[in-house]
Every structure is written in structure tokens, then in C-alpha cells.
Amino acid sequence: MSCQELRSVPFFAELPPALLNELVAAARERHYEKEELIVLKGDRPTALYAVLSGVVKLACQSPAGEERVIDLVGCGEVFGESAVLLGNPFPYLAAAISPARLLHIDAETVLALSGRSAQFAKRLMIKLSTRLYAHMRDLEDFRLHPPVRRLANYLVGQGAASSRGEAVISFCAPKHVIASRLGMTPEALSRCLRELSDSGAIAVGVDHVRVLDAGCLQGLSGAQ
Amino acid sequence: MSCQELRSVPFFAELPPALLNELVAAARERHYEKEELIVLKGDRPTALYAVLSGVVKLACQSPAGEERVIDLVGCGEVFGESAVLLGNPFPYLAAAISPARLLHIDAETVLALSGRSAQFAKRLMIKLSTRLYAHMRDLEDFRLHPPVRRLANYLVGQGAASSRGEAVISFCAPKHVIASRLGMTPEALSRCLRELSDSGAIAVGVDHVRVLDAGCLQGLSGAQ
DNA sequence: CGTACCTTTGATGTGAATCAAGAGTAGTGG
DNA sequence: CCACTACTCTTGATTCACATCAAAGGTACG
């Protein structure tokens, strides 16, 4: 583990070298196979996790055992901070969707640093607040937007808005996982994609979407 | 404004006197009428809010203008921290449900203190994490539990579990507001209350619920 | 006492889940 | 290289839970 690698994760990127060294000392790298579990719902938090490569899903499970994907966390992202800070059991399960390399950063160290370094505390506060905002958007989406609009929102959020020409968004997971993330069944996602493609806003490929009319998408997605 | 009053808000209760004095200096009290707006969705955050008395609803609005209650914040609670820390526009609207007294604590001061005091930063991190956990539970509820179960969860969360005898839970807002908070129509809430009362778990009063069989409620609510 | 609002109850409608095939797309082994 | 199997994805038919609509109690307040 090198400082270099740690700096590739935006969450850590701007921290001063002294802190990075402490974090590196508290970190260990681990490889996960496709579908391998990382944490179970209810586990005591022993580490903060950073995804170096691959994709990880966070999900909750119904009593019947079906699972709903809460979020997909990709390369360079971090998860588990709130559990570590609170010391509460993880409220969700985490599992690798593809083969993945993760960094485990010892919970004790994170906790200690959060008390000792104002800069680190600041990063944590910003990360927590950002996550909270994201969750609020999700909750709002679920509570007042129909599936098509949730899909449009998702595509816009994935960068459909960025280029004015034809942006291409590739799915980081099989469609049924994306469907679950968006709170629908695979069948529903399929129909929503078709609806958007019929309206000319997008062209659907096997594992990607080509954005033809970003304006239309954004109109649907409610962004001004 | 006195330190005494500030200390009545759990969020501030354990802070050292020096900090409390700074906070008091940055605080001003304001009264709101029933239904008066406190912040609009999209407002720049100018303060952290603490509820001294009354009840405040946080809500989002659909394009059509109907609103969905995200949370009800009562006496001794605090809201707006994430907006202040991030400096992002408020993602929801806040309005008094009943006549209310609020404390506005200047955003600049909050921001400055969060950088200067490890203790204050810690409180903020814990508050943010706790809120995140609450949101996760909400999202889970919406995504995989039917209305009756959401109601049961809510009642248990309100303290139905505490006493083993007959707990009484009084609604802090008119039923249609509670209904919105629980993601249902007033009609649906009415039917859910009836269902629980028919099953003998609760007895429904005008503005309260008497819990007769906490075990049954908790069984429904999924808590072990 | 009457008006206005909140709540309950019943009848109806609809969006999305579920159920059930079928079509496309890999991976495997002959 | 081509069949064979196992998925994943799409499409259509059906069902169901909840929202919506409509109207009738209740309750509070002037």
C-alpha cells in the first residue's frame, strides 16, 4: 500500500502527507471475487472501505430474502463512514458485483484521526453531508416520481448532461441490478428504457445507453 | 437567549461553556405562526435551526405542487446541519406545523466552530451519521414494507416498545400530515389504523394511539 | 347552532408487480 | 466451428395493492 494509491481516492486526495502516512499504516488491501460478501447487515464496523477497482453494491434484504440495491459504489469511492463514526452495526449488506480490490482502513484509526485532525474531520463531515443529500434525492425520487422519471434522473446523474453531443453511459452492473437500484423490477426497467428510446431521447445498447436528446431527458428528469 | 436554553437542546447539551457562549452570541430566537414557512427548498443556508417548542415539518414538493412530508422535527431537535456544512441550497422546505419557537444559529459561526473545536465537529459528525441511519431505515421501509408495517415501525419508533404495559402515543400533527410522513394518503392511514386496531394491537383515539399488544406490533414491525 | 375542516368508509380506477413465454447472448464441450 | 446449455433480457397477459374519487360522519371553532 502506497500513499500514491490512497491519493487516487478523492476522499483522501487532499489530506496532508502526515495524515496519509498514518492512514496507509492502518490500511490493508483485499481482493474480492464476484458476488463475494464484504459486510453483512448487522456486522460491527471494523473498517472504513475504499473501492480501488470493481463495483460494490450496498443492499438491504426483505424478510423473504429478496434484496433491494440501495447504492452502487464504484472505483475511487468510499463507504461505511457513518457506521464507523457511530459504532453502530451496518444497516446494509455490501458485496462485490464484479471482482474488486478494496482498502480496509481500521476503524479505530479513523475514529482517532477524526478527533485529532480538523482537516480529516472536515472531510468526513462533507462526505456525510453529501451522502445525506444524495439520500434525500433518492427518497424524493421514490416518493414522488414515476419509474421513467427515476431512470431519466439516473441517466442525467450519470453524466448524460455533461456533453452536449452524444454522451454514452455504460452500465456498471447487469440490468437487473440497475433495476433494483432504481426501485423497479427488471421488466419495468426494460419497459422504461424502451419508452425513452421510442421517444427518441436515447438509444439502448446491450450494456450502455447513448444519449441522443439530453434536453428531453433533463426535461423529464425535472432539472431546469 | 441563555446558555441554559441552549443546553435544553440535546445536540448542544454536552458542549463546554466556552463554546456555548460563542453559540449563544451567534443565535437569535424567532417565533413562527402555525403554517409559517421557515425555509424554502433552494434557499441558501444562513443558519442551523433548533426547535425550542412546537413542531416543524420538512417536506418536498412535486411539480404539481403537492407536498410529501419527509420528517417531523420536534422540541429539542435540530435541522439544517448538512446544508450549512455543505453550503448547498436546502433540499427541502421547512414549515411550522404548530406555533413554534426556533433558534437560528448563524451558519458562519457553525462553520467556523466546526473547524476549530474537535468536540463540536464530533457532535456534528454524530448527528449527521444518526440522520443518515434514520434515512436509510426510511428508505428501506419505503422500498420493502407495506403501509401497515411502516405504521407499525413508526409506532414502535415513537416508543410503543418502551413500557410493557399500555403505552400511549400521541400524534404530534394532524393525521393527514402523519400519513404523508409515512408515505400514504390519509385514507390509507385510516385503514391501516383500523387494521391494527381490529387485530387488537392498538386502540385508536382522536389524537393518540393506545398500545395494547406491543409484541404484536413489534412482530409486524420486524424487530426481533 | 352552524360552518368549515378533518377523518372515516365505500366504490372505482390504474400503475406497476407478478406470472409466463419467448428472444437474444454468452460461455462449454464435442 | 458449431451445437448445447444457461443466463439475461424483453414482451405480453393478468393480478393486485394502493390511489383516487365520492360522500357521509365527526369534531372544533366562531
Coordinates of C-alpha atoms in Angstrom, one line a residue, chain B residues 59-217:
Chain B
A59 CA -41.2 18.3 3.1
C60 CA -40.5 18.1 -0.6
Q61 CA -42.9 19.2 -3.4
S62 CA -44.0 17.5 -6.5
P63 CA -44.1 19.6 -9.8
A64 CA -47.8 19.6 -9.3
G65 CA -47.3 21.3 -6.0
E66 CA -48.5 18.6 -3.7
E67 CA -46.1 18.1 -0.8
R68 CA -44.7 15.0 0.9
V69 CA -43.5 15.2 4.4
I70 CA -40.0 13.9 4.8
D71 CA -39.7 14.3 8.5
L72 CA -41.3 15.9 11.6
V73 CA -38.9 17.6 13.9
G74 CA -40.0 18.3 17.4
C75 CA -38.9 20.1 20.5
G76 CA -35.2 19.8 21.3
E77 CA -34.2 18.7 17.8
V78 CA -32.1 20.4 15.3
F79 CA -32.1 20.6 11.5
G80 CA -30.2 22.1 8.6
E81 CA -26.7 21.0 9.6
S82 CA -25.9 19.3 6.3
A83 CA -27.0 22.3 4.2
V84 CA -24.8 24.6 6.4
L85 CA -21.8 22.4 6.2
L86 CA -22.0 21.9 2.5
G87 CA -23.2 25.4 1.7
N88 CA -25.7 23.9 -0.7
P89 CA -29.2 25.1 -1.1
F90 CA -31.7 23.4 1.2
P91 CA -33.1 20.2 -0.4
Y92 CA -36.4 20.6 1.3
L93 CA -38.8 23.1 2.7
A94 CA -39.4 23.6 6.4
A95 CA -42.6 25.0 7.9
A96 CA -44.1 25.2 11.4
I97 CA -47.0 22.9 11.9
S98 CA -48.0 24.4 15.2
P99 CA -46.9 27.8 16.6
A100 CA -43.2 27.3 17.2
R101 CA -40.1 28.9 18.7
L102 CA -36.9 28.3 16.8
L103 CA -33.3 29.2 17.4
H104 CA -31.3 30.3 14.4
I105 CA -27.6 29.8 14.8
D106 CA -25.6 31.7 12.3
A107 CA -24.1 29.5 9.6
E108 CA -20.7 31.2 9.6
T109 CA -20.3 30.6 13.3
V110 CA -21.3 26.9 12.9
L111 CA -18.8 26.5 10.1
A112 CA -16.0 28.3 12.0
L113 CA -16.6 26.3 15.2
S114 CA -16.8 23.0 13.3
G115 CA -13.2 23.7 12.1
R116 CA -11.9 25.0 15.4
S117 CA -13.5 22.7 18.0
A118 CA -13.0 18.9 17.8
Q119 CA -15.9 18.5 20.2
F120 CA -18.3 20.4 18.1
A121 CA -17.1 18.6 15.0
K122 CA -17.7 15.4 16.8
R123 CA -21.2 16.3 17.6
L124 CA -21.9 17.3 14.1
M125 CA -20.5 14.0 12.7
I126 CA -22.6 12.0 15.1
K127 CA -25.7 14.0 14.3
L128 CA -25.1 13.5 10.5
S129 CA -24.4 9.8 10.9
T130 CA -27.5 9.4 13.0
R131 CA -29.6 11.2 10.5
L132 CA -28.1 9.0 7.7
Y133 CA -29.1 5.9 9.6
A134 CA -32.6 7.2 10.1
H135 CA -32.9 8.0 6.4
M136 CA -31.6 4.5 5.5
R137 CA -34.3 3.0 7.7
D138 CA -36.9 5.2 6.0
L139 CA -35.7 4.3 2.5
E140 CA -35.7 0.6 3.4
D141 CA -39.2 1.0 4.8
F142 CA -40.5 2.6 1.6
R143 CA -38.8 0.1 -0.6
L144 CA -39.8 -3.1 1.1
H145 CA -42.5 -2.8 3.6
P146 CA -46.2 -2.4 3.0
P147 CA -48.1 0.6 4.6
V148 CA -49.3 -1.3 7.7
R149 CA -45.8 -2.3 8.5
R150 CA -44.5 1.3 8.1
L151 CA -47.1 2.4 10.5
A152 CA -46.1 -0.3 13.0
N153 CA -42.5 0.7 12.6
Y154 CA -43.4 4.3 13.3
L155 CA -45.4 3.5 16.4
V156 CA -42.6 1.3 17.7
G157 CA -40.1 4.1 17.0
Q158 CA -42.3 6.5 18.8
G159 CA -41.9 4.5 22.0
A160 CA -44.5 1.8 21.7
A161 CA -41.8 -0.6 22.8
S162 CA -40.8 1.2 25.9
S163 CA -43.3 0.3 28.5
R164 CA -44.5 -3.3 28.7
G165 CA -48.0 -2.2 29.8
E166 CA -50.1 0.2 27.8
A167 CA -48.0 2.9 26.2
V168 CA -49.8 5.9 24.8
I169 CA -48.5 7.6 21.7
S170 CA -50.0 10.9 20.8
F171 CA -49.7 12.3 17.3
C172 CA -47.7 15.5 17.1
A173 CA -49.5 16.5 14.0
P174 CA -52.9 16.1 12.3
K175 CA -53.3 12.6 10.8
H176 CA -53.0 13.7 7.2
V177 CA -49.5 15.0 8.0
I178 CA -48.6 11.8 9.7
A179 CA -50.0 9.9 6.7
S180 CA -47.7 11.9 4.4
R181 CA -44.7 11.3 6.6
L182 CA -45.5 7.6 6.3
G183 CA -45.8 7.8 2.6
M184 CA -49.5 7.2 2.3
T185 CA -52.8 9.0 1.8
P186 CA -54.9 10.0 4.7
E187 CA -57.4 7.3 3.6
A188 CA -54.7 4.6 3.7
L189 CA -53.6 5.7 7.1
S190 CA -57.1 5.5 8.4
R191 CA -57.4 1.9 7.0
C192 CA -54.1 0.9 8.5
L193 CA -55.0 2.2 11.9
R194 CA -58.2 0.3 11.6
E195 CA -56.4 -2.9 10.6
L196 CA -54.1 -2.7 13.6
S197 CA -57.0 -1.9 15.9
D198 CA -59.1 -4.8 14.6
S199 CA -56.2 -7.1 15.2
G200 CA -56.2 -6.0 18.8
A201 CA -52.7 -4.4 18.8
I202 CA -53.8 -0.9 19.4
A203 CA -56.8 1.2 20.3
V204 CA -57.2 4.4 18.3
G205 CA -58.2 7.7 19.9
V206 CA -58.7 11.0 18.3
D207 CA -55.2 12.3 18.5
H208 CA -53.4 9.3 20.1
V209 CA -53.0 5.6 19.9
R210 CA -53.0 3.3 23.0
V211 CA -50.8 0.3 22.5
L212 CA -52.4 -2.9 23.8
D213 CA -50.2 -5.5 22.4
A214 CA -46.6 -4.3 21.9
G215 CA -45.4 -7.8 20.9
C216 CA -47.8 -8.0 18.0
L217 CA -46.7 -4.5 16.9

